[in-house]
Structure formats: C-alpha cells, structure tokens
Amino acid sequence: MKMRLSRAEYKEIARWTDQLRPTRQCMKTLKERFPNHSQSTLLSIFSLEYQKRTKRTISRHHAPDVIESHYQRYLSEAKAHPAAPVLLELANEVDLSPALMARIILDRFLQGLEGGMPSKTVLSGMLKEPTLIPDQILAKNIYQCTINDCCYGPLVDCIKHAIGQEHEVLLCDKLKERNLSFLDENQLRVMGYDKTPDIILEVPIGSLCVSVSGKPWRDTSYTGLRARPHSETTTVIAPISMNSSGATGTGLVPAL
C-alpha cells in the first residue's frame, strides 16, 4: 500500500507537528486539520518528525542537572497533587516524550533507592509492568506516561512488533499461494546471516523485490516515509497505523 503526497503537502503537515506533543490528543488535532489524509498517514508523518525532534533535543534532558531538576519538580508536584498526572504534564511542558520522561525519572528514583545505577533489565521491566515499582504514586505516573505516548515506550514497541509479526505471516502465506521459493528469518539465522529480513526470495522477481547487497528481501519492520530524490513527491510506505488504543504499528504488505 502506497500513497503519494506532494512535498508541499508533507511540509505543511510537518510544520503543524512542531506544535504538538506525542499523545493521543495530537492525532485528533491533526485529523481535524487535515481531514483528507488517513489517520495512519498522519501518524506516520508525525512519528517521523517527532523522532527527528527528539534526536535533536534528547541530550539536554540527560544532563545531570536537568535530570535532577525534573526529578525534584516531580517530587514536589506529586506531593502537592498526588492524584494529578504530574509526570505526563511535565513531559508535555518541556517537550519530551512521556515514555522517555518516565524512563528518566524512574532511573533517578531507582538510583536513590538502590544507591547505584539500576540495571537495564530492572528498568525496562518496571516500565513494562509499573506495578513492580515500590512507590505507588510514581507507578501510576509511569503508567499514565506509557499509555499516552504514541511514539515511544513499551506499549508502542509491543504493538509494532505484533503488527509486524501479523504482516510477516501474511506475506509468507501470499508467497506460498504463488509457489514462490523463499527463506524466512528463522532459516536465515540458522544459516548464520548477520542481517535477517522477514524473507529473502531464492529466485528474485522485479515486481516485489528491493535489492540489498544483491539479495531480494522484504522487511515488515520498516516504518515511515521515503522521499524520492530530485522529486516533488514523498511516498508513504507501510504507514504506521493506530489502533483503537492509540498505539502504533507497522508493516502493510503490498499486493503481490
């Protein structure tokens, strides 16, 4: 599935994303402003632009003095308003992904609790399952951040993976229907491949293939947009989709 936007259309949508935060409400705003584009297309553009923005600014949020400032402000406001979504509001105010803010604050909390740097396994486990966090107010704030973030976090990663798996199965079924010979990821790992796309066709066909190091392959984990060089159009390939819970996924498979 592909759709083309003019470069001017893309830039107009991208400009609007600059004033938005990566929460579910942002998609409602974009859809109201650009009703002629699908929600999946708008989310794909927003996600790409927001990730660019995050890469430009994330380093300043990891400065020790900034982390401490965020943490102390969280403690103060959570004490004054224990029922309020303090961490989510703080993330939106400083223009940081709620899920990334949750990770920073949880990391700082665990450092104070354990007297050292927490392991990535423990940190990731608590982000995925906030009930493991010993502080109930912090656990609630972490949960609010992860479920409201449409670009980052364990919920987004889980749904991306699930949709990618679903479309990988669909792709394999389509290839089998047409008696096309291919190798899947599991077979490639056994064979020692360092890169494992979803499938590699044993006999290339031009209508489906993208050549990578001489190998025709398809990877349903690819997300986002591809701008054509020297062109006024942008192709939206496998746009990120949003389900009813507001989370994202990828991997739309073209008709064979």
Short mmCIF file of C-alpha atoms in Angstrom, two decimals:
data_model
loop_
_atom_site.label_atom_id
_atom_site.label_comp_id
_atom_site.label_asym_id
_atom_site.label_seq_id
_atom_site.Cartn_x
_atom_site.Cartn_y
_atom_site.Cartn_z
CA MET A 1 0.00 0.00 0.00
CA LYS A 2 1.44 3.33 -1.07
CA MET A 3 0.20 6.85 -1.30
CA ARG A 4 1.94 9.93 -2.58
CA LEU A 5 1.98 13.40 -1.08
CA SER A 6 3.39 16.46 -2.73
CA ARG A 7 6.42 17.83 -0.94
CA ALA A 8 4.42 20.97 -0.17
CA GLU A 9 1.66 18.89 1.50
CA TYR A 10 4.20 16.99 3.54
CA LYS A 11 5.91 20.17 4.70
CA GLU A 12 2.59 21.73 5.71
CA ILE A 13 1.71 18.70 7.85
CA ALA A 14 5.24 18.60 9.27
CA ARG A 15 5.01 22.27 10.27
CA TRP A 16 1.85 21.53 12.21
CA THR A 17 3.54 18.69 14.09
CA ASP A 18 6.06 21.15 15.57
CA GLN A 19 3.46 22.45 18.00
CA LEU A 20 2.13 19.02 19.02
CA ARG A 21 3.15 16.55 21.69
CA PRO A 22 3.19 12.74 21.19
CA THR A 23 -0.10 12.00 22.94
CA ARG A 24 -3.37 10.57 21.65
CA GLN A 25 -4.92 14.03 21.53
CA CYS A 26 -2.40 15.17 18.92
CA MET A 27 -3.85 12.79 16.34
CA LYS A 28 -7.33 14.22 16.82
CA THR A 29 -5.90 17.70 16.20
CA LEU A 30 -4.08 16.58 13.04
CA LYS A 31 -7.11 14.74 11.69
CA GLU A 32 -9.31 17.80 12.19
CA ARG A 33 -6.76 19.98 10.39
CA PHE A 34 -6.09 17.52 7.53
CA PRO A 35 -9.33 15.55 7.05
CA ASN A 36 -8.39 14.36 3.54
CA HIS A 37 -5.48 12.25 4.82
CA SER A 38 -5.83 8.97 6.66
CA GLN A 39 -5.01 8.79 10.34
CA SER A 40 -2.29 6.22 9.66
CA THR A 41 -0.59 8.58 7.19
CA LEU A 42 -0.76 11.49 9.62
CA LEU A 43 0.60 9.36 12.44
CA SER A 44 3.44 8.15 10.22
CA ILE A 45 4.43 11.72 9.40
CA PHE A 46 4.06 12.88 13.00
CA SER A 47 6.09 9.96 14.34
CA LEU A 48 8.93 10.56 11.89
CA GLU A 49 9.04 14.31 12.55
CA TYR A 50 8.80 13.86 16.32
CA GLN A 51 11.64 11.34 16.35
CA LYS A 52 13.79 13.84 14.43
CA ARG A 53 12.90 16.48 17.01
CA THR A 54 13.73 14.13 19.88
CA LYS A 55 17.14 13.28 18.43
CA ARG A 56 17.96 16.98 18.29
CA THR A 57 16.93 17.69 21.90
CA ILE A 58 17.28 14.49 23.94
CA SER A 59 20.86 15.18 25.04
CA ARG A 60 19.89 18.23 27.07
CA HIS A 61 17.34 16.20 29.05
CA HIS A 62 20.07 13.73 30.03
CA ALA A 63 22.31 16.38 31.58
CA PRO A 64 22.66 15.54 35.32
CA ASP A 65 21.45 18.96 36.50
CA VAL A 66 18.40 18.79 34.22
CA ILE A 67 17.54 15.27 35.38
CA GLU A 68 17.76 16.40 38.99
CA SER A 69 15.62 19.45 38.23
CA HIS A 70 12.94 17.29 36.58
CA TYR A 71 13.05 14.79 39.44
CA GLN A 72 12.77 17.37 42.23
CA ARG A 73 9.95 19.11 40.42
CA TYR A 74 8.14 15.79 40.03
CA LEU A 75 8.55 15.04 43.76
CA SER A 76 7.25 18.47 44.74
CA GLU A 77 4.22 18.42 42.46
CA ALA A 78 3.37 14.78 43.14
CA LYS A 79 3.36 15.55 46.88
CA ALA A 80 1.10 18.56 46.39
CA HIS A 81 -1.21 16.84 43.84
CA PRO A 82 -0.93 13.05 44.29
CA ALA A 83 -3.92 12.32 42.04
CA ALA A 84 -2.79 14.52 39.13
CA PRO A 85 -0.88 13.22 36.05
CA VAL A 86 2.17 15.19 37.14
CA LEU A 87 4.78 13.38 35.07
CA LEU A 88 2.70 13.46 31.87
CA GLU A 89 2.10 17.19 32.24
CA LEU A 90 5.80 17.80 32.97
CA ALA A 91 6.83 15.86 29.85
CA ASN A 92 4.45 17.87 27.67
CA GLU A 93 5.62 21.15 29.20
CA VAL A 94 9.31 20.50 28.48
CA ASP A 95 8.57 18.88 25.09
CA LEU A 96 9.88 15.43 25.90
CA SER A 97 8.25 12.12 25.02
CA PRO A 98 6.20 10.99 28.07
CA ALA A 99 7.69 7.50 27.85
CA LEU A 100 11.25 8.89 27.76
CA MET A 101 10.46 11.20 30.68
CA ALA A 102 9.10 8.20 32.59
CA ARG A 103 12.35 6.33 31.97
CA ILE A 104 14.50 9.24 33.15
CA ILE A 105 12.51 9.77 36.35
CA LEU A 106 12.28 6.05 37.14
CA ASP A 107 16.03 5.69 36.62
CA ARG A 108 16.67 8.57 39.04
CA PHE A 109 14.23 7.10 41.58
CA LEU A 110 15.94 3.71 41.49
CA GLN A 111 19.37 5.31 41.88
CA GLY A 112 18.20 6.92 45.11
CA LEU A 113 16.58 3.69 46.26
CA GLU A 114 19.45 1.33 45.46
CA GLY A 115 22.40 3.72 45.80
CA GLY A 116 23.67 2.97 42.32
CA MET A 117 22.76 2.66 38.66
CA PRO A 118 19.88 0.21 38.12
CA SER A 119 20.30 -2.50 35.52
CA LYS A 120 18.61 -2.04 32.15
CA THR A 121 16.69 -5.26 32.76
CA VAL A 122 15.18 -3.96 36.00
CA LEU A 123 14.42 -0.55 34.48
CA SER A 124 12.77 -1.99 31.37
CA GLY A 125 10.83 -4.49 33.45
CA MET A 126 9.33 -1.77 35.62
CA LEU A 127 8.43 0.37 32.61
CA LYS A 128 6.60 -2.58 31.10
CA GLU A 129 4.98 -3.52 34.40
CA PRO A 130 4.63 -0.42 36.63
CA THR A 131 3.09 -2.46 39.47
CA LEU A 132 6.66 -3.61 40.22
CA ILE A 133 7.60 -0.03 41.23
CA PRO A 134 7.55 0.22 45.06
CA ASP A 135 6.21 3.80 45.02
CA GLN A 136 2.51 3.67 44.08
CA ILE A 137 2.22 7.33 43.04
CA LEU A 138 5.27 7.02 40.79
CA ALA A 139 3.92 3.74 39.40
CA LYS A 140 0.66 5.47 38.45
CA ASN A 141 2.55 8.34 36.78
CA ILE A 142 4.78 5.94 34.84
CA TYR A 143 1.71 4.05 33.63
CA GLN A 144 0.00 7.27 32.50
CA CYS A 145 3.08 8.25 30.51
CA THR A 146 3.49 4.92 28.74
CA ILE A 147 -0.14 4.52 27.68
CA ASN A 148 -0.44 8.11 26.43
CA ASP A 149 2.72 8.16 24.32
CA CYS A 150 2.06 7.37 20.64
CA CYS A 151 5.73 7.39 19.53
CA TYR A 152 7.85 5.75 22.24
CA GLY A 153 7.57 3.27 25.09
CA PRO A 154 6.85 -0.41 25.76
CA LEU A 155 3.22 -0.28 24.59
CA VAL A 156 4.20 1.20 21.22
CA ASP A 157 7.06 -1.32 20.85
CA CYS A 158 4.74 -4.22 21.66
CA ILE A 159 2.11 -3.23 19.10
CA LYS A 160 4.70 -2.51 16.42
CA HIS A 161 6.11 -5.98 16.98
CA ALA A 162 2.69 -7.65 16.95
CA ILE A 163 1.60 -5.95 13.72
CA GLY A 164 4.96 -6.69 12.13
CA GLN A 165 4.54 -10.37 13.04
CA GLU A 166 1.00 -10.41 11.66
CA HIS A 167 2.08 -8.99 8.31
CA GLU A 168 5.10 -11.29 8.17
CA VAL A 169 2.73 -14.27 8.39
CA LEU A 170 0.50 -12.68 5.73
CA LEU A 171 3.49 -12.16 3.44
CA CYS A 172 4.63 -15.77 3.81
CA ASP A 173 1.10 -17.02 3.07
CA LYS A 174 0.95 -14.91 -0.10
CA LEU A 175 4.29 -16.23 -1.30
CA LYS A 176 3.26 -19.83 -0.64
CA GLU A 177 -0.01 -19.30 -2.57
CA ARG A 178 2.08 -18.32 -5.60
CA ASN A 179 4.61 -21.12 -5.14
CA LEU A 180 7.50 -18.67 -4.72
CA SER A 181 10.59 -20.10 -3.05
CA PHE A 182 11.90 -18.09 -0.09
CA LEU A 183 13.82 -18.26 3.18
CA ASP A 184 12.32 -16.81 6.38
CA GLU A 185 14.04 -15.17 9.36
CA ASN A 186 14.43 -18.39 11.36
CA GLN A 187 16.06 -20.19 8.43
CA LEU A 188 18.41 -17.25 7.84
CA ARG A 189 19.51 -17.21 11.49
CA VAL A 190 20.32 -20.93 11.35
CA MET A 191 22.36 -20.26 8.21
CA GLY A 192 24.36 -17.59 10.08
CA TYR A 193 23.10 -14.44 8.35
CA ASP A 194 24.04 -11.27 10.26
CA LYS A 195 21.02 -9.46 8.79
CA THR A 196 17.67 -11.19 8.86
CA PRO A 197 14.88 -9.59 6.83
CA ASP A 198 11.46 -11.21 7.05
CA ILE A 199 12.09 -13.11 3.83
CA ILE A 200 14.69 -13.49 1.10
CA LEU A 201 13.42 -14.71 -2.24
CA GLU A 202 15.55 -17.53 -3.62
CA VAL A 203 14.53 -16.51 -7.15
CA PRO A 204 14.24 -12.70 -7.49
CA ILE A 205 11.15 -11.15 -9.05
CA GLY A 206 11.24 -7.50 -10.02
CA SER A 207 7.70 -6.54 -9.03
CA LEU A 208 8.26 -7.21 -5.32
CA CYS A 209 11.97 -7.01 -4.68
CA VAL A 210 14.24 -4.38 -3.25
CA SER A 211 17.84 -5.38 -3.81
CA VAL A 212 20.04 -5.27 -0.71
CA SER A 213 23.61 -6.50 -1.30
CA GLY A 214 22.33 -8.41 -4.30
CA LYS A 215 19.58 -10.11 -2.28
CA PRO A 216 15.85 -9.54 -2.84
CA TRP A 217 14.26 -9.07 0.54
CA ARG A 218 11.25 -7.73 2.41
CA ASP A 219 11.24 -6.44 5.98
CA THR A 220 7.86 -5.66 7.55
CA SER A 221 9.55 -3.92 10.47
CA TYR A 222 10.37 -0.97 8.18
CA THR A 223 8.32 2.10 9.03
CA GLY A 224 7.83 5.58 7.79
CA LEU A 225 8.34 7.60 4.64
CA ARG A 226 10.62 7.64 1.67
CA ALA A 227 11.29 10.83 -0.26
CA ARG A 228 12.22 10.37 -3.90
CA PRO A 229 15.50 12.18 -4.80
CA HIS A 230 15.00 15.18 -7.10
CA SER A 231 11.25 14.71 -6.83
CA GLU A 232 8.37 16.81 -5.61
CA THR A 233 6.62 13.78 -4.14
CA THR A 234 7.04 11.74 -0.99
CA THR A 235 5.98 8.10 -0.92
CA VAL A 236 4.34 6.82 2.25
CA ILE A 237 5.38 3.19 2.51
CA ALA A 238 3.81 0.88 5.08
CA PRO A 239 2.47 3.80 7.12
CA ILE A 240 2.38 3.40 10.87
CA SER A 241 -1.15 2.55 11.91
CA MET A 242 -3.02 3.45 15.07
CA ASN A 243 -5.43 1.02 16.64
CA SER A 244 -8.31 1.83 18.96
CA SER A 245 -6.00 2.10 21.97
CA GLY A 246 -3.96 4.84 20.27
CA ALA A 247 -0.83 2.72 19.87
CA THR A 248 1.17 2.28 16.70
CA GLY A 249 2.23 -0.49 14.42
CA THR A 250 3.82 -1.08 11.04
CA GLY A 251 4.23 -3.34 8.10
CA LEU A 252 1.49 -3.04 5.48
CA VAL A 253 2.21 -5.59 2.78
CA PRO A 254 1.66 -4.66 -0.89
CA ALA A 255 -0.48 -6.82 -3.12
CA LEU A 256 1.61 -9.46 -4.84
#
